XYZ file of C-alpha atoms in Angstrom:
170
model
C 183.725 -36.392 -187.980
C 185.724 -33.636 -189.652
C 187.167 -31.043 -187.329
C 187.864 -27.469 -188.266
C 190.767 -25.585 -186.787
C 189.692 -23.355 -183.902
C 190.312 -20.158 -185.919
C 187.984 -21.286 -188.753
C 185.314 -22.423 -186.278
C 185.526 -19.086 -184.471
C 185.267 -17.181 -187.754
C 182.216 -19.187 -188.830
C 180.571 -18.679 -185.470
C 181.257 -14.929 -185.579
C 179.791 -14.735 -189.092
C 176.651 -16.538 -187.931
C 176.209 -14.170 -184.981
C 176.738 -11.169 -187.267
C 174.078 -12.432 -189.688
C 171.607 -12.957 -186.843
C 172.326 -9.465 -185.458
C 171.847 -7.931 -188.913
C 168.538 -9.740 -189.394
C 167.411 -8.546 -185.952
C 168.348 -4.931 -186.714
C 166.467 -5.065 -190.023
C 163.383 -6.622 -188.436
C 163.382 -4.052 -185.617
C 163.891 -1.196 -188.072
C 161.062 -2.372 -190.324
C 158.675 -2.545 -187.372
C 159.623 0.941 -186.210
C 159.287 2.339 -189.719
C 155.861 0.748 -190.217
C 154.794 2.456 -186.987
C 155.926 5.788 -188.461
C 158.920 6.039 -186.110
C 161.382 6.949 -188.858
C 163.988 8.520 -186.582
C 164.082 5.435 -184.344
C 164.267 3.130 -187.366
C 167.069 5.167 -188.896
C 169.639 4.116 -186.294
C 168.842 0.445 -186.835
C 169.127 0.795 -190.611
C 172.391 2.709 -190.275
C 173.774 -0.101 -188.090
C 172.671 -2.685 -190.644
C 174.270 -0.767 -193.534
C 177.472 -0.313 -191.514
C 177.584 -4.055 -190.809
C 176.872 -5.014 -194.422
C 177.104 -2.038 -196.820
C 175.846 -3.979 -199.828
C 172.710 -5.356 -198.157
C 169.848 -4.319 -200.452
C 167.176 -4.520 -197.738
C 169.234 -2.354 -195.382
C 169.902 0.243 -198.087
C 166.239 0.249 -199.120
C 165.043 0.640 -195.539
C 167.549 3.415 -194.917
C 166.393 5.203 -198.070
C 162.730 4.912 -197.098
C 163.447 6.077 -193.538
C 165.348 9.121 -194.747
C 162.519 9.875 -197.159
C 160.039 9.674 -194.287
C 162.086 12.316 -192.486
C 162.098 14.585 -195.547
C 165.819 14.050 -196.186
C 165.391 13.354 -199.893
C 168.968 13.761 -201.130
C 170.205 11.374 -198.459
C 167.381 8.976 -199.358
C 168.506 9.023 -202.997
C 172.127 8.503 -201.912
C 171.175 5.453 -199.823
C 169.303 3.929 -202.775
C 172.244 4.640 -205.101
C 174.610 2.968 -202.607
C 172.495 -0.183 -202.712
C 172.254 -0.043 -206.504
C 176.038 -0.203 -206.792
C 175.816 -3.907 -205.938
C 172.212 -4.579 -206.959
C 171.858 -2.668 -210.243
C 168.448 -4.077 -211.157
C 166.835 -4.139 -207.691
C 163.316 -2.832 -208.350
C 162.734 -1.593 -204.808
C 165.960 0.415 -204.791
C 165.248 1.831 -208.250
C 161.772 2.936 -207.146
C 163.197 4.436 -203.942
C 165.757 6.392 -205.975
C 163.070 7.589 -208.398
C 160.729 8.581 -205.570
C 163.460 10.529 -203.750
C 164.338 12.469 -206.890
C 160.666 13.197 -207.610
C 160.216 14.473 -204.072
C 163.264 16.715 -204.605
C 161.720 18.014 -207.844
C 158.416 18.717 -206.095
C 160.156 20.482 -203.196
C 162.251 22.556 -205.605
C 159.129 23.545 -207.521
C 157.309 24.609 -204.342
C 160.372 26.622 -203.283
C 160.501 28.390 -206.640
C 163.958 27.030 -207.403
C 165.667 27.270 -210.762
C 163.686 25.241 -213.335
C 166.976 23.580 -214.378
C 167.224 22.032 -210.908
C 163.629 20.821 -211.070
C 164.222 19.321 -214.507
C 167.462 17.647 -213.347
C 165.674 15.952 -210.431
C 162.821 14.831 -212.695
C 165.351 13.476 -215.219
C 167.090 11.422 -212.486
C 163.691 10.065 -211.486
C 162.881 9.217 -215.098
C 166.199 7.396 -215.616
C 165.517 5.109 -212.648
C 161.934 4.549 -213.801
C 163.112 3.486 -217.240
C 164.747 0.416 -215.671
C 161.759 -0.270 -213.419
C 159.213 -0.101 -216.228
C 161.384 -2.128 -218.616
C 161.442 -4.942 -216.061
C 157.847 -4.501 -214.846
C 155.732 -2.427 -217.264
C 152.696 -2.574 -214.962
C 154.557 -1.594 -211.785
C 151.941 0.517 -209.958
C 154.280 2.906 -208.122
C 156.551 3.143 -211.151
C 153.664 4.260 -213.342
C 152.450 6.826 -210.806
C 155.949 8.294 -210.639
C 156.192 8.219 -214.439
C 152.945 10.212 -214.619
C 154.473 12.795 -212.270
C 157.541 13.030 -214.515
C 155.253 13.563 -217.488
C 153.431 16.276 -215.555
C 156.743 18.035 -214.807
C 157.545 17.836 -218.516
C 154.248 19.528 -219.376
C 152.421 16.455 -220.691
C 149.265 16.767 -218.553
C 147.081 14.678 -220.885
C 149.624 11.849 -221.094
C 150.059 11.888 -217.316
C 146.307 11.682 -216.761
C 145.937 8.850 -219.289
C 148.721 6.891 -217.589
C 147.129 7.391 -214.164
C 143.723 6.245 -215.442
C 145.252 3.147 -217.066
C 147.231 2.419 -213.891
C 144.097 2.729 -211.756
C 142.276 0.288 -214.025
C 145.089 -2.276 -213.681
C 145.516 -1.713 -209.941
C 142.069 -0.878 -208.500
């Protein structure tokens, strides 16, 4: 039987415990978030991201939790952080797009400068381009795309996209 030096065995054991702790934090956070307890989930997601900054599930959960609390810029930032290592991750791209669309909607309601509204919608659209290239029938991606079209003044195109999306995803 091969024997590892004590320092390697200790390092492997520590890595295993860290992975189990991370999985537990993510599972706890997901349960809290599904129950609508975004603030409680946030701490768990923050711990998971701190333990493993490139973990796509942790970044996605953090983004969704921040969104649930109405902290849209931070939600977008969390999705972008995950996308640095997972450039094509559909969930993170949708989370980024959704956060920017929510910022555009909030800016519109607040009567902000139309340039700011357009900039948020453009960020949303850029993320959606990757989503819809990979998955043209992505339900949430198409709903967000219709909202972008609405912000751009294409009401008829937005409605047509929503109708087509509803037919594909009843």
